[in-house]
Amino acid sequence: MREKLLVPLDGSLLAEQVLPLAIKLVRQLQAVLLLVRACERSEEEESLAYLDRVRKTLEDPDLLLNMKPGQVHIIARVGEPQAVVNDIAFEEKAAFIIMTTHGRSGLARLLMGSVAIGILRHSECPVLLLHLHGADKLDNLELMLADPLKALFYHDYRRIVVTLDNSPDAELVLDSAIKLARLLGAKISLLQVIIPNLPADYGYPGLGYGYDVEAEIQVRSEEVTPYLEKLAQEIRKKGLECDVVLRSDLGSAAEQIVRYLSQNQPCIVAMTTHARGTVGHLVLGSVAETVLKESDAPALLVHYPTVANL
């Protein structure tokens, strides 16, 4: 049975920006591309016609980046976008959901309202989010497929950065990251930030200065390195290149992750999220939310269902 990648579309060029990268992944997997649109009952015929136009464009043999006939399936379904996308992903056993977000107003302001949050809250499928930060002028789909190197997301992603915090929850993204790394021929970097536990009185005049920050960072780095190296070795056994990255710079964990991502573009960041709480809040502390809001890097997210979500 061929694997399937699902792309939710809403009729906009913003949503279609993911298609060049999606096609690249589908080609590597020799998979099926599912184009999905949620709609009102009165819009079902119009939605199917739109998806069919996109399918025909993707199958145009005159375009450099195209799909084989029969490789693109279209589904328009009446219902709320979050439920429609998750239901179809479950029914079709999709390997990934790939969609865009609009980064201008933070993660709570997403391409299709709060659709991405709703998908993350309940999805059993890994979600690859691609950020559109201030993209005012977008090419049409035909131009993106005719010259994919100019498309926003058709980069040669050679690094997937997996953020870890020494917990089993954070490791849940690893299998999906490995699969994506294979498709892209990418290296995996296991990234962990070391934040020293400073005494409450540290930095006050005459107080806390006997505390050796560098010594604690060294100790904690030595403690976490064997754990990371063990994970890295398991990944290397699967035939992938993998390295371990420890960061202990100034700033919060999220700030250090964002800085590292900006220094290693183009890359994809992979994180586990609980996607719980109010709309717009992704919980790994507040790290995932901040990284998604502040970094331009595409994000591979695997939802960890907590009791709060059940």
Short mmCIF file of C-alpha atoms in Angstrom, two decimals:
data_model
loop_
_atom_site.label_atom_id
_atom_site.label_comp_id
_atom_site.label_asym_id
_atom_site.label_seq_id
_atom_site.Cartn_x
_atom_site.Cartn_y
_atom_site.Cartn_z
CA MET A 1 0.00 0.00 0.00
CA ARG A 2 1.41 3.37 -1.04
CA GLU A 3 1.97 5.98 1.63
CA LYS A 4 -0.02 9.20 1.57
CA LEU A 5 0.80 12.83 2.31
CA LEU A 6 -2.08 15.15 3.09
CA VAL A 7 -2.17 18.85 2.18
CA PRO A 8 -5.14 20.93 3.39
CA LEU A 9 -6.10 23.68 0.95
CA ASP A 10 -8.49 26.60 1.37
CA GLY A 11 -8.40 28.08 -2.13
CA SER A 12 -5.59 30.53 -1.38
CA LEU A 13 -2.09 30.87 -2.80
CA LEU A 14 -0.83 30.91 0.78
CA ALA A 15 -1.98 27.34 1.33
CA GLU A 16 -0.64 26.26 -2.06
CA GLN A 17 2.89 27.39 -1.14
CA VAL A 18 3.51 23.99 0.47
CA LEU A 19 2.87 22.07 -2.74
CA PRO A 20 6.41 22.15 -4.23
CA LEU A 21 7.88 20.64 -1.06
CA ALA A 22 4.97 18.21 -0.75
CA ILE A 23 5.56 17.02 -4.32
CA LYS A 24 9.25 16.57 -3.57
CA LEU A 25 8.41 14.33 -0.60
CA VAL A 26 5.74 12.42 -2.52
CA ARG A 27 8.22 11.71 -5.29
CA GLN A 28 10.76 10.40 -2.81
CA LEU A 29 8.17 8.18 -1.14
CA GLN A 30 6.56 7.20 -4.44
CA ALA A 31 3.44 8.05 -2.52
CA VAL A 32 0.01 9.54 -3.09
CA LEU A 33 -0.72 13.23 -2.55
CA LEU A 34 -4.07 13.91 -0.87
CA LEU A 35 -5.48 17.39 -1.48
CA VAL A 36 -8.20 18.09 1.07
CA ARG A 37 -10.64 20.95 1.43
CA ALA A 38 -13.27 21.40 4.12
CA CYS A 39 -16.37 23.26 3.04
CA GLU A 40 -20.01 24.15 3.66
CA ARG A 41 -22.58 21.91 2.02
CA SER A 42 -23.44 24.67 -0.44
CA GLU A 43 -19.74 24.91 -1.45
CA GLU A 44 -19.05 21.21 -2.02
CA GLU A 45 -19.29 21.31 -5.81
CA GLU A 46 -17.21 24.48 -6.03
CA SER A 47 -14.58 23.00 -3.68
CA LEU A 48 -14.27 19.84 -5.74
CA ALA A 49 -13.89 21.93 -8.91
CA TYR A 50 -11.10 23.96 -7.26
CA LEU A 51 -9.26 20.83 -6.09
CA ASP A 52 -9.62 19.31 -9.55
CA ARG A 53 -8.04 22.43 -11.11
CA VAL A 54 -5.11 22.13 -8.70
CA ARG A 55 -4.77 18.42 -9.48
CA LYS A 56 -4.67 19.09 -13.23
CA THR A 57 -2.03 21.77 -12.70
CA LEU A 58 0.09 19.36 -10.68
CA GLU A 59 -0.20 16.76 -13.43
CA ASP A 60 0.77 19.19 -16.22
CA PRO A 61 3.64 17.48 -18.10
CA ASP A 62 4.95 20.85 -19.30
CA LEU A 63 5.84 21.93 -15.76
CA LEU A 64 9.23 20.98 -14.33
CA LEU A 65 7.76 19.78 -11.05
CA ASN A 66 4.78 17.59 -11.76
CA MET A 67 2.97 14.46 -10.66
CA LYS A 68 2.01 11.35 -12.57
CA PRO A 69 -1.66 10.93 -13.49
CA GLY A 70 -3.46 9.12 -10.69
CA GLN A 71 -0.89 10.15 -8.08
CA VAL A 72 -2.99 13.06 -6.79
CA HIS A 73 -6.27 12.35 -5.01
CA ILE A 74 -8.77 15.05 -4.09
CA ILE A 75 -11.30 15.08 -1.26
CA ALA A 76 -13.81 17.84 -0.48
CA ARG A 77 -15.85 17.15 2.64
CA VAL A 78 -18.50 19.09 4.50
CA GLY A 79 -17.47 19.97 8.03
CA GLU A 80 -15.15 21.97 10.24
CA PRO A 81 -11.60 22.09 8.80
CA GLN A 82 -9.92 20.64 11.92
CA ALA A 83 -12.25 17.66 12.05
CA VAL A 84 -12.21 17.09 8.30
CA VAL A 85 -8.41 17.11 8.03
CA ASN A 86 -7.88 14.87 11.07
CA ASP A 87 -10.62 12.44 10.07
CA ILE A 88 -9.27 12.05 6.55
CA ALA A 89 -5.68 11.74 7.81
CA PHE A 90 -6.83 8.93 10.12
CA GLU A 91 -8.97 7.18 7.50
CA GLU A 92 -6.25 7.36 4.84
CA LYS A 93 -3.41 6.59 7.28
CA ALA A 94 -1.49 9.65 6.09
CA ALA A 95 2.24 9.71 6.81
CA PHE A 96 2.34 13.51 7.21
CA ILE A 97 0.03 16.51 7.15
CA ILE A 98 1.78 19.42 5.44
CA MET A 99 0.39 22.94 5.74
CA THR A 100 1.31 26.60 5.95
CA THR A 101 0.91 29.04 8.81
CA HIS A 102 1.06 32.81 8.62
CA GLY A 103 3.72 34.06 11.02
CA ARG A 104 2.98 37.78 11.16
CA SER A 105 0.69 37.76 14.19
CA GLY A 106 2.12 34.81 16.05
CA LEU A 107 1.04 31.20 16.04
CA ALA A 108 -2.51 31.97 17.15
CA ARG A 109 -3.09 33.74 13.81
CA LEU A 110 -2.88 30.88 11.37
CA LEU A 111 -3.54 30.57 7.68
CA MET A 112 -6.99 29.03 8.19
CA GLY A 113 -7.91 30.72 11.44
CA SER A 114 -7.10 28.31 14.26
CA VAL A 115 -7.14 25.26 12.00
CA ALA A 116 -3.52 24.27 12.60
CA ILE A 117 -4.02 24.41 16.36
CA GLY A 118 -7.14 22.26 16.05
CA ILE A 119 -5.25 19.77 13.90
CA LEU A 120 -2.35 19.62 16.35
CA ARG A 121 -4.65 19.13 19.33
CA HIS A 122 -6.19 15.94 17.98
CA SER A 123 -3.95 14.64 15.20
CA GLU A 124 -2.38 11.21 15.41
CA CYS A 125 -0.36 12.17 12.33
CA PRO A 126 2.85 14.23 12.31
CA VAL A 127 2.26 17.79 11.11
CA LEU A 128 4.82 19.72 9.07
CA LEU A 129 4.13 23.45 9.47
CA LEU A 130 5.71 25.89 7.03
CA HIS A 131 5.86 29.53 8.10
CA LEU A 132 5.01 32.45 5.86
CA HIS A 133 6.62 35.44 7.54
CA GLY A 134 5.64 38.61 5.74
CA ALA A 135 5.25 37.05 2.30
CA ASP A 136 3.24 39.79 0.58
CA LYS A 137 3.76 38.92 -3.06
CA LEU A 138 3.28 35.25 -3.93
CA ASP A 139 3.81 33.50 -7.25
CA ASN A 140 0.98 31.55 -8.80
CA LEU A 141 1.01 27.77 -8.62
CA GLU A 142 2.09 27.29 -12.24
CA LEU A 143 5.18 29.47 -11.72
CA MET A 144 6.08 27.64 -8.52
CA LEU A 145 5.98 24.32 -10.33
CA ALA A 146 7.71 25.63 -13.45
CA ASP A 147 10.64 27.00 -11.41
CA PRO A 148 10.55 25.21 -8.02
CA LEU A 149 13.94 26.53 -6.92
CA LYS A 150 12.28 29.93 -6.52
CA ALA A 151 9.39 28.53 -4.46
CA LEU A 152 9.35 29.59 -0.84
CA PHE A 153 9.75 26.13 0.65
CA TYR A 154 11.56 24.15 -2.02
CA HIS A 155 14.87 24.31 -0.20
CA ASP A 156 17.51 21.65 0.00
CA TYR A 157 16.78 20.85 3.65
CA ARG A 158 19.91 19.04 4.77
CA ARG A 159 19.42 19.31 8.53
CA ILE A 160 16.59 18.37 10.87
CA VAL A 161 17.08 19.77 14.36
CA VAL A 162 15.34 17.69 17.03
CA THR A 163 14.87 19.59 20.28
CA LEU A 164 15.20 17.39 23.36
CA ASP A 165 14.95 17.97 27.08
CA ASN A 166 16.01 14.60 28.50
CA SER A 167 12.39 13.40 28.69
CA PRO A 168 10.57 10.51 26.94
CA ASP A 169 7.88 12.96 25.77
CA ALA A 170 10.36 14.99 23.74
CA GLU A 171 11.67 11.80 22.11
CA LEU A 172 8.27 11.03 20.56
CA VAL A 173 9.14 13.12 17.50
CA LEU A 174 12.23 11.06 16.69
CA ASP A 175 10.59 8.39 14.50
CA SER A 176 8.92 11.04 12.33
CA ALA A 177 12.14 13.07 12.17
CA ILE A 178 14.05 9.99 11.04
CA LYS A 179 11.49 9.26 8.34
CA LEU A 180 11.60 12.83 7.06
CA ALA A 181 15.40 12.85 7.18
CA ARG A 182 15.48 9.77 4.97
CA LEU A 183 13.17 11.42 2.43
CA LEU A 184 15.24 14.60 2.29
CA GLY A 185 18.68 13.00 2.63
CA ALA A 186 19.09 15.15 5.70
CA LYS A 187 21.36 15.03 8.73
CA ILE A 188 19.78 14.94 12.19
CA SER A 189 21.05 17.19 14.96
CA LEU A 190 19.95 16.38 18.50
CA LEU A 191 19.78 19.75 20.24
CA GLN A 192 19.56 20.25 23.99
CA VAL A 193 19.89 23.52 25.85
CA ILE A 194 21.61 23.55 29.24
CA ILE A 195 20.13 26.18 31.55
CA PRO A 196 21.93 26.50 34.91
CA ASN A 197 19.79 26.55 38.04
CA LEU A 198 20.84 29.88 39.51
CA PRO A 199 20.36 30.55 43.23
CA ALA A 200 17.54 32.98 44.01
CA ASP A 201 20.04 35.52 45.32
CA TYR A 202 22.41 35.19 42.33
CA GLY A 203 23.44 38.59 40.98
CA TYR A 204 22.32 40.66 43.94
CA PRO A 205 25.06 42.89 45.43
CA GLY A 206 27.16 40.84 47.79
CA LEU A 207 25.06 37.69 47.27
CA GLY A 208 25.28 34.58 45.12
CA TYR A 209 28.66 35.34 43.58
CA GLY A 210 30.23 32.21 45.01
CA TYR A 211 28.09 30.17 42.63
CA ASP A 212 30.10 28.79 39.71
CA VAL A 213 27.82 28.88 36.68
CA GLU A 214 30.40 27.45 34.29
CA ALA A 215 31.09 24.52 36.61
CA GLU A 216 27.40 23.61 36.79
CA ILE A 217 27.03 23.83 33.03
CA GLN A 218 30.01 21.52 32.65
CA VAL A 219 28.59 19.01 35.12
CA ARG A 220 25.14 19.01 33.53
CA SER A 221 26.62 18.74 30.05
CA GLU A 222 28.59 15.67 31.12
CA GLU A 223 25.42 14.20 32.59
CA VAL A 224 23.28 14.67 29.49
CA THR A 225 25.88 13.82 26.82
CA PRO A 226 25.72 10.01 27.27
CA TYR A 227 21.91 10.13 26.89
CA LEU A 228 22.15 12.15 23.67
CA GLU A 229 25.01 10.07 22.28
CA LYS A 230 23.01 6.89 22.87
CA LEU A 231 20.11 8.29 20.86
CA ALA A 232 22.52 9.50 18.18
CA GLN A 233 24.13 6.08 17.91
CA GLU A 234 20.73 4.44 17.42
CA ILE A 235 19.99 6.90 14.62
CA ARG A 236 23.37 6.27 12.99
CA LYS A 237 22.61 2.53 13.00
CA LYS A 238 19.64 3.36 10.77
CA GLY A 239 22.05 4.74 8.18
CA LEU A 240 21.59 8.43 8.92
CA GLU A 241 24.16 11.05 9.85
CA CYS A 242 23.54 12.40 13.34
CA ASP A 243 25.34 14.75 15.69
CA VAL A 244 24.77 16.07 19.20
CA VAL A 245 24.54 19.80 19.91
CA LEU A 246 24.62 21.31 23.40
CA ARG A 247 23.91 24.99 23.85
CA SER A 248 24.47 27.00 27.02
CA ASP A 249 24.51 30.57 25.73
CA LEU A 250 22.77 33.57 27.20
CA GLY A 251 18.99 33.56 27.04
CA SER A 252 16.12 31.18 27.60
CA ALA A 253 15.96 27.72 26.05
CA ALA A 254 13.60 29.01 23.36
CA GLU A 255 15.85 31.96 22.54
CA GLN A 256 18.86 29.69 22.19
CA ILE A 257 16.96 27.26 19.95
CA VAL A 258 15.76 30.12 17.72
CA ARG A 259 19.31 31.47 17.51
CA TYR A 260 20.69 28.06 16.56
CA LEU A 261 18.02 27.58 13.88
CA SER A 262 18.78 30.98 12.36
CA GLN A 263 22.48 30.09 12.22
CA ASN A 264 21.82 26.78 10.45
CA GLN A 265 19.31 27.63 7.73
CA PRO A 266 17.76 26.06 5.80
CA CYS A 267 16.73 23.50 8.39
CA ILE A 268 13.61 21.93 9.89
CA VAL A 269 12.99 21.93 13.63
CA ALA A 270 11.29 18.84 15.09
CA MET A 271 9.43 19.05 18.39
CA THR A 272 6.88 17.16 20.46
CA THR A 273 3.94 19.28 21.55
CA HIS A 274 1.08 18.74 23.96
CA ALA A 275 -0.99 21.38 22.10
CA ARG A 276 -3.07 21.91 25.21
CA GLY A 277 -4.37 24.97 26.99
CA THR A 278 -5.92 27.95 25.23
CA VAL A 279 -5.86 28.35 21.45
CA GLY A 280 -2.39 29.35 20.35
CA HIS A 281 -0.54 27.66 23.19
CA LEU A 282 1.72 24.74 22.43
CA VAL A 283 3.20 23.37 25.56
CA LEU A 284 6.75 22.21 26.07
CA GLY A 285 6.91 24.72 28.84
CA SER A 286 6.53 27.74 26.58
CA VAL A 287 9.46 26.68 24.42
CA ALA A 288 7.60 25.30 21.41
CA GLU A 289 5.25 28.25 21.21
CA THR A 290 8.13 30.74 21.26
CA VAL A 291 10.17 28.79 18.71
CA LEU A 292 7.22 28.60 16.34
CA LYS A 293 6.49 32.30 16.68
CA GLU A 294 10.06 33.55 16.41
CA SER A 295 11.72 31.16 13.96
CA ASP A 296 11.24 30.98 10.20
CA ALA A 297 12.25 27.32 10.17
CA PRO A 298 9.61 24.80 9.11
CA ALA A 299 8.46 22.78 12.12
CA LEU A 300 7.74 19.06 12.30
CA LEU A 301 5.36 18.57 15.22
CA VAL A 302 4.15 15.36 16.82
CA HIS A 303 1.30 15.73 19.27
CA TYR A 304 1.58 14.02 22.64
CA PRO A 305 -2.00 13.54 23.95
CA THR A 306 -2.26 14.36 27.61
CA VAL A 307 -5.06 13.72 30.05
CA ALA A 308 -6.15 17.33 29.53
CA ASN A 309 -6.92 16.55 25.89
CA LEU A 310 -8.92 13.38 26.47
#
